[in-house]
Each structure stands twice: as structure tokens, then as C-alpha cells.
Amino acid sequence: MFQTVPLWTPSSVEITIRGMGGVDATPQAVPFASAHPYLSLTILEITLDDPRLGFRRLIEELGKKGLKSRAGQRSLAASGIGDDFYSTDGVEWLTNPAYDLDALIIRCDQEPGWAPESSAYRNIEYKIVVALRRNKLVAIHTDLSSLKDSIQSWLDRRPPPPFRRISEGVMHAAFIRGDTKGLWLRGTHARRTTKADSKNLSGRRLEDALLPHEDSSFAMGSARTMLPTDLGLGALTGILGTTPRNSQIWSSPTDGAVDFLAKANDALILVDGILDKGISVAQPFPLLARREQDFDAVFGAFDLSLLDPDSIAPGIANGIEILESATLLSEAGISVDGSSSSPNFTLHVGLDGSLDGAIGGQLVEKHGTASYSFGFRGEPTNGPPVRRILEALNAHGNELLTIYYESGHTVVDRSLWKRELRILPFPNWEFFDFADFAIDCEKPAVKGDQAIHDATAQPGDNSLFGWVVRHFSNGWLICDDGSGEIADFVHLSDEPDAKLSLIHVKGADSTGIRRQVAVGPYEVVASQAAKNSRYLSPDALRTALENPRIEHPACWTSGRRVPDRSEFLEMLSYRRSVDPNHVVIIQPHVSELLHAQVRNERERGLDHSHGVLRMSLLEALLNTARSAVVGSGSDLYVWGAKL
């Protein structure tokens, strides 16, 4: 039988709790005077008129929940604070009627994870629960992780218990002060393999390290800040961690029970002062997205993006069904028409380039979570394809679809988020003539990597791949299209500039001259361009290209097809470190005409027109990709169509 010394006791103190082999019916008092709990608190507000009654109910609930276990057995080993503790130096303030203090010790007895069932070996641990009340506020500490989770679930129960979390705005105002030393960020963008779901940052002053384009789709989950020294607190100083959505703070081990209670009391005083002043800080880090609860403030759906099948994170691909839905939706034509007074919208949908009908979308709020429901909007002109799209949306729309609103909101991971759109134009647009080529056809319409390489730039190829070969007819050009590609093409120009270009190609979503700005056609290709900019290093590029994945990759020298990459690799070896590099995205969806129209709307101050809003989303994406490319010592250019 193993008995673990609890973390909340000093190593020099021997644990002597009655009932070691079987807890007494009347547990002894908690030996709190010798405890030194870690400073980790959940702060709640009592909603009953009688806070002392609320505190007693809280202790009862903590005891019940602490004793519940799905594995092993739990029992109450100690309960209550002995009267002699209140005579300890430094806790005289606890005798004030505004305060209550109580504690529990829970004995956890279970088989070791490595042991077979009915093993003679047992893991025995003692977990502490402490609650301190100051007026209507209470601070709860426990090192029993399952109890922490139970408290959060209990607070979300309907009908709610007579307690509530401190609002995120008040937690921000009370505890996120001074220089930020640590940030735990959660993505509010649709989950994909080409962008992190979360980020953890540490540094001296992180508010100065956040990047407007790269980090604006992330929201703060937790933060660690250096508390200012002018708060007038006696004990709570130094670096403090905060998880506002759970109404939690944490810091470090304390010097003992007196120090722990003094710091917990300071935390309650801070929160009480903020509540009295009516202060609330909605967003301590303006560059980050923030979670919203006001669903009435959502209006004006103006654009959407769909998760590409190749970018689905493994964690959400629960079987083949979601991949099938993602494939169908990516092949469909879908545009959104929103309402200026509500979050609901209409999707105009179709397959094979036709408009087959409309689907209505409704934003549904339930217990603070957000989701979409979909249904037919009117009678479709072509029922079967609309029904297929509707079934895919109802099955997986909440995982695959992101709707963007004029109000600045998006719904991701069943939460409502608000993200500020900062209008900073992407500087490197260029526009070219794609006459005689199909701007919506990325590569030759053949199957298989080798077949695509063989057909590129051959007679009859009017794809964008064929356009690339015509346009880059000087110097050395190789195609690297296929699984694990560096880019669709890599080009090395003739002297005198000897420029190395990584070229990424994506077909436009529409060939119509009235096509609108859209984010979706650029998402995957921009992420690929940023991720693969590391191959601008000649050594990394050579290593990747020396062993092609197919037997006969397509290669050209001065516009003439050659049998292999040997000439390209030879010329690559002659490059100097000062020779220029750049990354090119060829995506003709945005035309020069459309770009000029949006620029004109911006100059006229129409910052909330749908064209400007869509372009702002797109250029935020492109600026994020550009920052990664610039970090590799190059620059990013996006080539659109003249028309």
C-alpha cells in the first residue's frame, strides 16, 4: 500500500490523519496550520441574499462532488478548521463576520494504472479542499483535478446553482495588469492542418510581440502577468496566471496557511473593488479575437469559407463521412446572402457550375454555445444536388463552415467570436492577361501525377499550368506538382537577376466578369506558400528536388521541354546568397477591375461595404502569409487577372 505525501503539506511534517486503514465516522479537523497550499483559486459570487447560508451550501456541494469517483474509492478523511487555528498570528481578520473559512481532506484509494484488477497494491492520496468567503465572494482551492472540472460543469447546470463565475471582463480588469509574461491562445479560425489550433507564448512583454495579421484569429485562453506594485496589496505580488472564462487564477506555492489565506484574501479584495466600481475590460489584448455572448449583436453575413478536405485536422475527421461532406461542399458553388438585422442567412448553392437552389441558415444559441441549423429556402430548381448539399451541411456544417459577419463575428468550435478587421491593404498585387487560358482550371484535366506532368503545356492545354510555362519561358522551370510538393513550379531566371521563384497555382472559383472577392479560393494556397517558403534556402531546395517523387517530372529550359532536372540543379549551384528570391501565388479570382473597385470604395470611406469587408479578410490572410515569407528573406506576390 502506497501513501503519497500531499503537495499541500511541508516535507518536514508527518501526515497523521485518523482512520488510515478505514476512515472514522466522525473525521478529525483539517490540520490546516501546517498546510502550504499552492495558490490556485476558482473565484465565485454567491447569489443568495444570505452569503453565510450560500457558503454552507457550497461546502456541502464540494464534499459531495469530491467524494464521487469513477475509479477507486474516496472518503472524507478530515473536515473543518479547528478552533485553535484562529489564534494563529496573522489570521485575526478571519474572526470578522464578513469572512468564512472551511476545509476538507479527501482520501483517494485506487489501484495503480499498471496493476491488474483486484491487486494488493493501492495508490492512496490525500487531496485538500479549501474555501474562503469574503462578503459575497468565495475563493475555492483544491488539488483534486476532477473536482475542479465538476465545479465548472455544476456552474453551467440548468437551473443554475446559487453561485456564478466572475465575468471575463471583471477578471480581465482585476488580474490582467502589468507586463504579460505568458499567453495561451486558442484559434477562432476553422481548424486546418495548415494553421495551429493553439499557441503558447512566453516572453518579457508579450503585448508588444503579438502580430496583427498572424495572431488576430486567436483568442486568449489564459495569461500570466506581472502584477503592478502600486495595487496596495500586502501579499498577492509577482507573476499571476489567469483563466478568465473559468474564473480562475494561479500563482505559485505559498509559504504556509497564513500566506495562502492572505493572498486569497487579496484576490477577493481586488475583485470586490472592480465590481464596486463597475469596471469591465472586454479585451485586454486588442489584437486578439474575443469570445462573445451577445447573439443579438450579430448581423450581416457577407462571406464564408469552407475547410478544404486536405486541410482537415485529424482530430475532427471522425471517419470517412466528414471527408465526403468536405469534398462535396468544396466542389459545390456556394455564396452567402445575409440580413442587416439578424445572424441568419441564405446560401445560394449548386453543383457543376449551375445555381440549383437556396438553403437557409439559422444561428442557434443554447446555454452559451453556438451552432447553425440548415433547411430548404424556397423550392429548388434542381432538387437532388441541393438536397445533397443540405445533408452535408446538416451533418458537418458546424465543423466545415465559417460564416463572416459585418458585425465582426464568426462562429468556430461552437463558440461566438468577435474579431476586429484592420484594413491594411496587401501591397503586392499584380495583374496579368490570361487570354486563351481557363482561369478556373488549375492543371490539365487528366488523372495521376505523371499524367499531369506529361500533359502540361502540350497542345490543347489551356490550364493555368500551361500559362505558367508560357509566361516563364526564360531560364529554367521545373514542375513539382504532387503530394508533398515544394510548389507547383520552381523557376530560376536568366542573368542578370538570377531570381529564384516558388510558384503556387490555384484556379479561380468563377470565370464571370462580375465575380466577387472571396477568401476561400486563397486559404489553402496562401498557407502552402507561407509554409514552404523555407525551401528558398538553396541547400534545402536542392535536397528536396534531387529525388523527384515521379519518374519523369516536367522540366523546361528557355521554354523548351528537357528530360530531367539536371540543368536546373546545376544552375542552382551557381547562385549567390545575395541573389533575389520571391514567392508567387497565381490565383486569378480577383481581377484588376474588382481590385480597383474595392480601392475606390475604401477611398470613399465605405469601410463596411461587402466588397471592402471581403477584401479586408482576404488581405489579412495574405499579409499573414507574407510575414512568414518575409521572415525567410523574400517577399510574397499575388497575381490576379486583368479581367
XYZ file of C-alpha atoms in Angstrom:
643
model
C 0.000 0.000 0.000
C 1.472 3.344 -1.128
C 0.670 6.577 0.666
C 1.721 9.774 -1.086
C 2.721 12.891 0.837
C 0.322 15.612 -0.393
C 1.708 18.655 -2.175
C -0.098 20.947 0.251
C 1.985 19.778 3.233
C 5.569 20.790 4.054
C 8.007 17.919 3.564
C 9.085 18.093 7.209
C 5.563 17.402 8.540
C 4.415 13.820 9.031
C 0.866 13.133 7.915
C -1.097 11.736 10.858
C -4.739 11.546 9.909
C -7.017 9.231 11.815
C -8.651 6.372 10.031
C -5.736 5.489 7.740
C -6.986 1.942 7.335
C -10.640 2.963 7.329
C -11.901 6.478 7.951
C -13.691 7.195 11.236
C -17.382 8.055 11.142
C -16.521 11.485 12.583
C -13.451 12.782 10.722
C -10.974 14.943 12.564
C -10.381 18.610 11.760
C -8.052 19.510 8.891
C -4.502 20.240 10.170
C -4.587 23.489 8.243
C -1.970 25.331 10.318
C 0.753 23.053 8.877
C -0.524 23.195 5.261
C 1.023 25.269 2.482
C -1.386 25.041 -0.469
C -0.386 26.085 -3.955
C -2.098 29.352 -4.864
C -4.724 28.133 -7.309
C -8.221 29.564 -6.902
C -11.641 29.476 -8.506
C -13.447 32.691 -7.562
C -17.254 32.703 -7.447
C -20.009 35.076 -6.431
C -22.796 33.893 -4.116
C -26.206 34.863 -5.499
C -28.238 34.147 -2.325
C -29.270 37.062 -0.118
C -27.640 35.294 2.837
C -23.966 34.729 1.891
C -23.282 32.605 5.004
C -26.045 30.202 4.009
C -24.633 30.142 0.477
C -21.194 29.297 1.843
C -22.553 26.325 3.823
C -24.315 25.036 0.705
C -21.067 25.374 -1.203
C -19.144 23.293 1.345
C -21.814 20.587 1.193
C -21.641 20.529 -2.600
C -17.829 20.389 -2.620
C -17.959 17.439 -0.248
C -20.469 15.557 -2.401
C -18.651 16.192 -5.634
C -15.228 15.497 -4.136
C -16.327 12.049 -2.966
C -17.628 10.991 -6.387
C -15.238 8.845 -8.384
C -15.442 6.644 -11.448
C -12.302 4.777 -10.433
C -11.364 3.613 -6.960
C -12.880 4.788 -3.696
C -12.978 8.134 -1.952
C -13.777 9.002 1.620
C -13.724 12.012 3.883
C -10.520 11.918 5.942
C -10.796 15.313 7.650
C -13.333 18.106 7.814
C -13.490 21.616 9.237
C -10.953 24.039 10.712
C -10.037 23.576 14.359
C -10.779 26.489 16.703
C -7.117 26.720 17.678
C -6.202 27.811 14.137
C -7.938 31.163 14.595
C -5.458 32.073 17.339
C -2.569 31.765 14.846
C -0.678 35.005 14.302
C -1.748 36.763 11.121
C -5.306 35.410 10.739
C -7.129 37.557 13.282
C -9.085 39.140 10.401
C -10.902 35.822 9.886
C -12.991 36.487 13.007
C -14.724 39.324 11.130
C -18.327 38.297 10.244
C -17.593 39.158 6.610
C -15.411 36.028 6.434
C -15.917 32.268 6.497
C -13.275 29.554 6.166
C -13.650 25.805 5.794
C -11.616 22.868 4.502
C -11.880 19.163 3.650
C -9.346 16.397 3.105
C -10.454 13.635 0.740
C -8.786 10.231 0.772
C -8.450 8.736 -2.736
C -7.843 4.984 -2.836
C -7.443 3.216 -6.177
C -5.492 0.527 -7.962
C -2.309 1.659 -9.771
C -2.748 2.012 -13.508
C -0.136 -0.671 -14.118
C -1.694 -3.239 -11.756
C -4.232 -5.945 -12.644
C -7.735 -5.919 -11.182
C -8.008 -6.917 -7.502
C -4.348 -6.058 -6.984
C -2.985 -5.961 -3.433
C -1.288 -2.681 -4.278
C -3.134 0.595 -3.766
C -2.411 4.213 -4.547
C -3.578 6.337 -1.629
C -3.531 10.119 -1.879
C -4.966 12.883 0.286
C -6.420 15.881 -1.529
C -7.299 19.151 0.144
C -10.274 21.447 -0.488
C -10.270 24.960 0.997
C -12.947 27.651 0.677
C -12.627 31.251 1.866
C -15.587 33.656 1.837
C -15.360 37.437 1.898
C -18.845 39.000 1.826
C -20.487 37.554 -1.320
C -17.266 36.357 -2.926
C -15.695 32.963 -2.328
C -12.309 31.541 -3.330
C -12.059 27.748 -3.734
C -8.792 25.828 -3.782
C -8.396 22.122 -4.479
C -5.643 19.895 -5.851
C -8.267 17.329 -6.878
C -8.472 17.877 -10.658
C -11.782 16.051 -11.102
C -13.383 18.372 -8.557
C -12.178 21.433 -10.488
C -13.912 20.064 -13.588
C -17.056 19.209 -11.608
C -17.291 22.768 -10.308
C -17.228 24.152 -13.854
C -19.920 21.715 -15.030
C -22.038 22.487 -11.959
C -21.970 26.221 -12.704
C -23.348 25.555 -16.217
C -26.225 23.415 -14.947
C -29.825 24.420 -15.626
C -31.354 25.694 -13.415
C -28.136 27.321 -12.208
C -26.850 26.852 -8.646
C -26.782 29.888 -6.292
C -23.265 30.749 -7.480
C -21.801 32.251 -10.634
C -18.403 32.838 -12.141
C -16.891 36.277 -12.100
C -17.405 37.711 -15.591
C -14.488 37.622 -18.004
C -14.474 41.424 -18.198
C -14.086 41.743 -14.416
C -11.388 39.050 -14.326
C -9.513 40.940 -17.046
C -9.755 44.207 -15.136
C -8.716 42.653 -11.809
C -5.851 40.381 -12.773
C -4.531 41.102 -16.274
C -2.387 44.070 -15.377
C 1.250 44.922 -15.926
C 3.606 43.257 -18.393
C 2.392 39.988 -19.893
C 4.820 37.098 -19.428
C 2.791 34.196 -20.829
C -0.165 33.698 -23.174
C -2.155 30.592 -24.028
C -4.030 31.282 -27.261
C -6.891 29.348 -28.877
C -7.645 29.609 -32.591
C -11.016 31.039 -33.637
C -10.406 30.123 -37.282
C -11.693 26.929 -38.841
C -9.424 24.036 -37.863
C -6.974 23.025 -40.562
C -3.644 21.295 -40.855
C -2.017 24.443 -42.250
C -2.590 26.614 -39.163
C -2.097 25.885 -35.485
C -5.181 25.200 -33.339
C -3.472 26.862 -30.382
C -0.297 28.758 -29.460
C 1.609 29.145 -26.204
C 3.852 32.201 -25.929
C 6.302 33.371 -23.298
C 8.428 36.488 -23.128
C 9.205 39.733 -21.335
C 6.269 41.805 -22.634
C 4.044 39.819 -24.978
C 1.591 42.609 -25.735
C 4.411 44.050 -27.877
C 5.134 40.697 -29.553
C 1.653 39.963 -30.947
C 1.343 40.313 -34.738
C -1.865 41.835 -36.143
C -2.139 39.503 -39.128
C -0.810 36.282 -37.671
C -2.465 36.426 -34.246
C -5.779 38.190 -34.894
C -7.610 34.883 -35.397
C -6.502 33.650 -31.958
C -8.270 34.362 -28.663
C -6.749 34.441 -25.214
C -7.402 31.350 -23.116
C -5.069 32.160 -20.217
C -2.432 34.739 -19.398
C 0.393 35.290 -16.896
C 1.131 38.896 -15.963
C 3.435 40.722 -13.567
C 1.131 42.495 -11.113
C 1.974 46.187 -10.676
C 3.465 47.139 -7.323
C 1.062 50.059 -6.785
C -2.097 47.998 -6.166
C -1.777 48.367 -2.395
C -1.787 44.599 -1.782
C 0.118 43.090 1.094
C 0.619 39.505 -0.065
C -0.502 38.989 -3.665
C 2.508 40.132 -5.703
C 4.675 38.979 -8.577
C 3.551 36.935 -11.564
C -0.070 35.755 -11.558
C -1.837 33.452 -14.023
C -5.473 33.917 -15.015
C -8.005 31.808 -16.923
C -10.882 34.293 -17.153
C -13.515 32.040 -18.763
C -13.282 29.653 -15.775
C -12.954 32.455 -13.205
C -9.598 31.014 -12.093
C -6.218 32.385 -11.019
C -2.984 30.657 -10.066
C 0.497 31.618 -8.978
C 2.995 29.508 -7.020
C 3.477 27.515 -3.792
C 2.762 29.558 -0.686
C 4.827 29.877 2.479
C 2.076 28.330 4.581
C -1.573 28.625 5.522
C -1.274 32.237 6.681
C 0.406 33.307 3.423
C -2.111 31.343 1.355
C -5.100 32.980 3.068
C -3.565 36.452 2.818
C -3.053 36.040 -0.939
C -6.523 34.584 -1.432
C -7.991 37.494 0.535
C -6.073 40.000 -1.621
C -7.547 38.351 -4.727
C -11.077 38.700 -3.337
C -10.409 42.343 -2.400
C -9.228 43.054 -5.952
C -12.357 41.507 -7.493
C -14.655 43.223 -4.982
C -13.108 46.600 -5.806
C -13.599 46.101 -9.542
C -17.227 45.050 -9.020
C -17.918 48.089 -6.814
C -16.520 50.435 -9.458
C -18.453 48.728 -12.260
C -15.283 48.236 -14.310
C -15.146 45.671 -17.100
C -12.379 45.197 -19.691
C -13.783 43.402 -22.714
C -10.463 42.908 -24.482
C -7.114 43.264 -22.680
C -5.273 42.392 -25.918
C -6.956 44.329 -28.769
C -5.084 42.408 -31.467
C -6.726 39.119 -30.412
C -10.218 37.824 -31.058
C -12.594 37.636 -28.137
C -15.469 35.359 -27.251
C -18.933 36.966 -27.246
C -22.198 36.051 -25.554
C -24.438 38.728 -27.095
C -26.006 36.902 -30.012
C -28.329 39.839 -30.683
C -25.310 41.865 -31.860
C -24.605 39.505 -34.792
C -25.773 40.623 -38.239
C -24.851 40.878 -41.898
C -23.365 37.594 -43.124
C -21.217 38.630 -46.094
C -18.763 35.808 -46.809
C -17.924 32.218 -45.959
C -15.051 29.793 -46.045
C -15.076 26.015 -46.160
C -12.473 23.683 -44.762
C -10.610 22.067 -47.624
C -10.601 18.236 -47.434
C -6.787 18.210 -47.469
C -6.677 20.632 -44.526
C -8.946 18.764 -42.133
C -7.148 18.233 -38.848
C -7.041 14.538 -37.884
C -8.889 15.231 -34.628
C -12.113 16.194 -36.401
C -12.009 13.576 -39.114
C -14.184 11.061 -37.272
C -14.499 8.515 -40.020
C -14.876 8.992 -43.743
C -18.191 10.888 -43.534
C -16.734 14.306 -42.769
C -14.227 13.944 -45.607
C -17.042 13.083 -48.005
C -19.012 16.138 -46.849
C -15.941 18.367 -47.178
C -15.269 17.080 -50.694
C -18.855 17.668 -51.818
C -19.009 21.179 -50.357
C -15.623 22.132 -51.827
C -16.883 21.120 -55.283
C -20.169 22.992 -54.882
C -20.761 26.616 -55.739
C -21.888 28.370 -52.543
C -22.447 32.084 -51.960
C -23.966 33.759 -48.917
C -26.608 36.470 -48.658
C -27.037 37.871 -45.156
C -29.505 40.024 -43.259
C -28.763 43.512 -41.938
C -30.838 42.817 -38.813
C -30.091 39.204 -37.836
C -27.410 36.493 -37.969
C -29.496 34.319 -40.295
C -28.556 33.967 -43.954
C -29.314 32.333 -47.284
C -26.843 30.121 -49.135
C -27.221 30.022 -52.917
C -25.900 26.628 -53.919
C -25.320 24.396 -56.896
C -23.132 21.736 -58.468
C -21.332 21.658 -61.833
C -21.388 25.429 -62.211
C -25.163 25.835 -62.022
C -27.386 27.566 -59.470
C -29.713 24.838 -58.225
C -31.478 26.404 -55.236
C -31.204 28.097 -51.857
C -30.588 26.867 -48.324
C -31.451 28.878 -45.239
C -29.031 29.051 -42.317
C -30.007 29.971 -38.765
C -27.664 30.726 -35.869
C -28.873 28.854 -32.784
C -27.784 29.705 -29.225
C -28.213 27.145 -26.449
C -26.654 27.522 -23.000
C -23.990 29.840 -24.399
C -22.951 27.573 -27.288
C -23.474 28.482 -30.931
C -24.336 26.305 -33.896
C -26.017 26.504 -37.287
C -29.144 24.728 -38.472
C -29.968 24.456 -42.169
C -33.109 23.900 -44.236
C -34.545 24.463 -47.709
C -35.229 28.097 -48.580
C -37.980 28.006 -51.176
C -38.384 25.361 -53.866
C -35.072 24.352 -55.509
C -34.867 24.425 -59.291
C -32.853 21.210 -59.175
C -33.717 19.227 -56.064
C -31.180 16.336 -55.895
C -27.934 18.379 -55.759
C -29.439 20.876 -53.287
C -30.564 18.006 -51.082
C -27.034 16.500 -51.137
C -25.525 19.842 -50.127
C -28.145 20.302 -47.390
C -27.431 16.839 -45.965
C -23.675 17.591 -45.897
C -24.267 20.915 -44.117
C -26.583 19.382 -41.522
C -24.125 16.549 -40.899
C -20.862 18.516 -40.709
C -21.558 22.176 -41.476
C -20.611 23.308 -37.979
C -17.155 21.747 -38.375
C -16.551 22.740 -42.005
C -18.245 26.110 -42.484
C -17.173 29.538 -41.225
C -19.516 32.486 -41.781
C -18.158 36.034 -41.604
C -20.417 38.868 -40.423
C -20.378 42.619 -40.922
C -20.615 42.894 -37.122
C -17.137 41.316 -36.906
C -18.339 37.937 -35.599
C -17.594 34.377 -36.623
C -18.742 31.050 -35.197
C -15.982 28.482 -34.719
C -15.865 25.426 -32.451
C -19.484 26.120 -31.404
C -18.498 29.462 -29.848
C -19.244 33.001 -30.978
C -16.136 35.114 -31.532
C -15.564 38.729 -32.466
C -12.526 39.686 -34.453
C -11.632 43.248 -35.359
C -10.946 43.687 -39.067
C -7.989 46.007 -39.557
C -7.869 47.425 -43.041
C -4.216 47.200 -44.082
C -4.010 46.591 -47.837
C -1.801 43.830 -49.178
C 0.924 45.702 -51.119
C 1.985 43.153 -53.731
C -0.935 42.648 -56.117
C -0.031 42.275 -59.805
C -2.419 41.595 -62.691
C -1.831 39.700 -65.937
C -3.620 38.775 -69.144
C -4.881 35.177 -69.105
C -6.489 35.322 -72.547
C -6.830 31.882 -74.202
C -6.479 30.160 -70.812
C -9.213 28.904 -68.450
C -8.707 30.789 -65.189
C -10.823 28.262 -63.272
C -8.753 25.282 -64.491
C -5.636 24.811 -62.381
C -3.975 21.922 -64.229
C -4.596 19.606 -67.199
C -7.759 17.535 -66.865
C -6.024 14.170 -66.574
C -5.633 11.807 -63.625
C -2.401 10.897 -61.873
C 0.724 12.904 -61.075
C 2.773 11.583 -64.018
C -0.087 12.212 -66.440
C -0.382 15.828 -65.248
C 3.353 16.402 -65.750
C 3.204 14.814 -69.206
C 0.197 16.902 -70.329
C 1.328 20.301 -69.007
C 1.990 22.837 -71.829
C 1.259 20.254 -74.506
C -1.047 21.212 -77.421
C -4.570 21.781 -76.139
C -3.532 22.556 -72.544
C -5.348 25.775 -71.640
C -4.918 25.342 -67.875
C -3.100 27.748 -65.573
C -0.200 25.271 -65.545
C 0.106 25.841 -69.296
C 0.028 29.616 -68.741
C 2.900 29.353 -66.237
C 5.085 27.537 -68.775
C 4.351 30.198 -71.410
C 4.962 33.102 -69.023
C 8.189 31.737 -67.512
C 9.787 30.876 -70.842
C 13.186 32.273 -69.933
C 15.649 30.462 -67.703
C 14.938 27.133 -66.038
C 11.499 25.942 -64.936
C 10.505 22.676 -63.247
C 7.115 21.353 -62.183
C 6.904 19.824 -58.700
C 3.152 19.253 -58.583
C 2.046 16.301 -56.492
C 1.869 15.010 -52.952
C 4.494 16.652 -50.740
C 5.267 19.343 -53.322
C 7.522 22.328 -52.616
C 5.434 24.417 -55.018
C 3.590 23.733 -58.249
C 6.587 25.205 -60.116
C 10.095 26.382 -59.287
C 11.721 28.899 -61.628
C 15.275 30.205 -61.921
C 15.605 33.187 -64.247
C 18.497 34.044 -66.548
C 21.191 36.536 -65.632
C 21.470 39.312 -64.686
C 18.988 38.916 -61.799
C 19.127 35.093 -61.344
C 15.851 35.242 -59.417
C 14.525 32.092 -57.741
C 10.711 31.832 -57.623
C 8.451 29.356 -55.854
C 5.167 29.428 -57.783
C 1.858 28.261 -56.297
C -1.151 27.988 -58.612
C -4.867 27.870 -57.803
C -7.836 28.162 -60.143
C -10.444 30.899 -59.759
C -13.811 29.925 -58.316
C -15.618 31.653 -61.194
C -14.869 32.954 -64.679
C -17.654 35.551 -64.600
C -16.621 39.171 -65.009
C -18.911 40.053 -62.060
C -17.298 37.613 -59.648
C -16.820 38.988 -56.129
C -13.904 38.961 -53.701
C -13.795 35.698 -51.735
C -11.443 34.317 -49.093
C -11.974 30.622 -49.766
C -10.066 30.383 -53.082
C -6.902 31.696 -51.375
C -6.865 29.940 -47.986
C -5.044 26.721 -48.815
C -2.652 28.180 -51.381
C -1.633 31.059 -49.057
C -0.902 28.604 -46.240
C 1.178 26.449 -48.577
C 3.128 29.477 -49.779
C 3.944 30.512 -46.208
C 4.793 27.012 -45.009
C 7.049 26.121 -47.940
C 8.952 29.419 -48.051
C 11.659 27.580 -46.058
C 12.717 25.991 -49.375
C 14.077 29.353 -50.523
C 17.306 28.144 -48.927
C 19.356 26.652 -51.807
C 20.548 23.725 -49.692
C 17.026 22.818 -48.551
C 15.700 23.227 -52.099
C 18.419 21.078 -53.653
C 17.911 18.303 -51.100
C 14.161 18.263 -51.795
C 14.492 18.331 -55.595
C 17.304 15.840 -56.126
C 14.992 12.863 -55.615
C 11.744 13.524 -57.528
C 8.657 11.611 -56.444
C 7.724 10.656 -60.003
C 9.880 9.109 -62.703
C 9.718 11.907 -65.301
C 8.952 15.330 -63.772
C 8.194 18.080 -66.267
C 11.144 20.474 -66.866
C 11.854 23.301 -69.310
C 14.938 25.296 -70.311
C 14.235 28.562 -72.152
C 10.701 27.324 -72.827
C 11.846 24.007 -74.328
C 10.969 20.763 -72.545
C 14.024 18.847 -71.298
C 14.193 15.291 -69.940
C 15.164 15.953 -66.307
C 16.140 18.467 -63.603
C 19.899 18.241 -64.078
C 20.271 21.638 -65.783
C 18.127 23.334 -63.143
C 20.126 21.787 -60.300
C 23.417 22.766 -61.961
C 22.319 26.396 -62.298
C 21.043 26.348 -58.724
C 24.553 25.536 -57.520
C 25.876 28.764 -59.093
C 23.533 31.062 -57.155
C 24.955 33.509 -54.620
C 23.439 34.255 -51.239
C 22.624 37.813 -52.389
C 20.619 36.686 -55.429
C 16.906 37.548 -55.148
C 14.081 35.164 -54.178
C 10.345 35.545 -54.212
C 7.170 33.537 -53.762
C 4.299 33.909 -56.223
C 0.657 32.928 -55.808
C -1.117 32.754 -59.170
C -4.827 32.966 -58.409
C -6.871 34.899 -60.996
C -10.070 35.075 -58.913
C -9.521 38.753 -58.011
C -9.399 40.850 -61.156
C -7.749 44.230 -61.637
C -11.198 45.708 -62.235
C -12.536 44.322 -58.947
C -9.431 45.393 -57.037
C -9.800 48.967 -58.345
C -13.486 48.990 -57.405
C -12.720 47.992 -53.796
C -9.893 50.528 -53.589
C -12.332 53.223 -54.726
C -14.847 52.203 -52.036
C -12.134 52.463 -49.386
C -11.126 55.916 -50.573
C -14.786 56.983 -50.309
C -14.898 55.750 -46.690
C -17.210 52.786 -47.394
C -15.343 50.557 -44.941
C -18.371 48.330 -44.294
C -19.345 47.586 -47.861
C -19.314 43.873 -48.584
C -16.516 44.300 -51.111
C -14.270 46.094 -48.608
C -15.085 43.643 -45.824
C -14.312 40.647 -48.035
C -11.101 42.240 -49.280
C -10.083 43.021 -45.680
C -10.475 39.344 -44.753
C -8.546 38.265 -47.831
C -5.727 40.750 -47.360
C -5.420 39.865 -43.678
C -4.863 36.269 -44.821
C -2.323 37.344 -47.450
C -0.480 39.650 -45.054
C -0.179 36.773 -42.577
C 1.336 34.568 -45.290
C 3.593 37.427 -46.395
C 5.003 37.872 -42.879
C 6.213 34.237 -42.940
C 7.759 34.674 -46.392
C 9.467 37.933 -45.423
C 10.881 36.125 -42.398
C 12.582 33.770 -44.867
C 14.329 36.692 -46.552
C 11.969 37.021 -49.508
C 8.603 38.564 -50.383
C 5.185 37.342 -51.461
C 3.370 38.443 -54.626
C -0.181 37.605 -55.679
C -1.008 37.601 -59.382
C -4.592 38.198 -60.438
C -6.313 38.565 -63.786
C -6.762 41.713 -65.862
C -10.428 40.722 -66.281
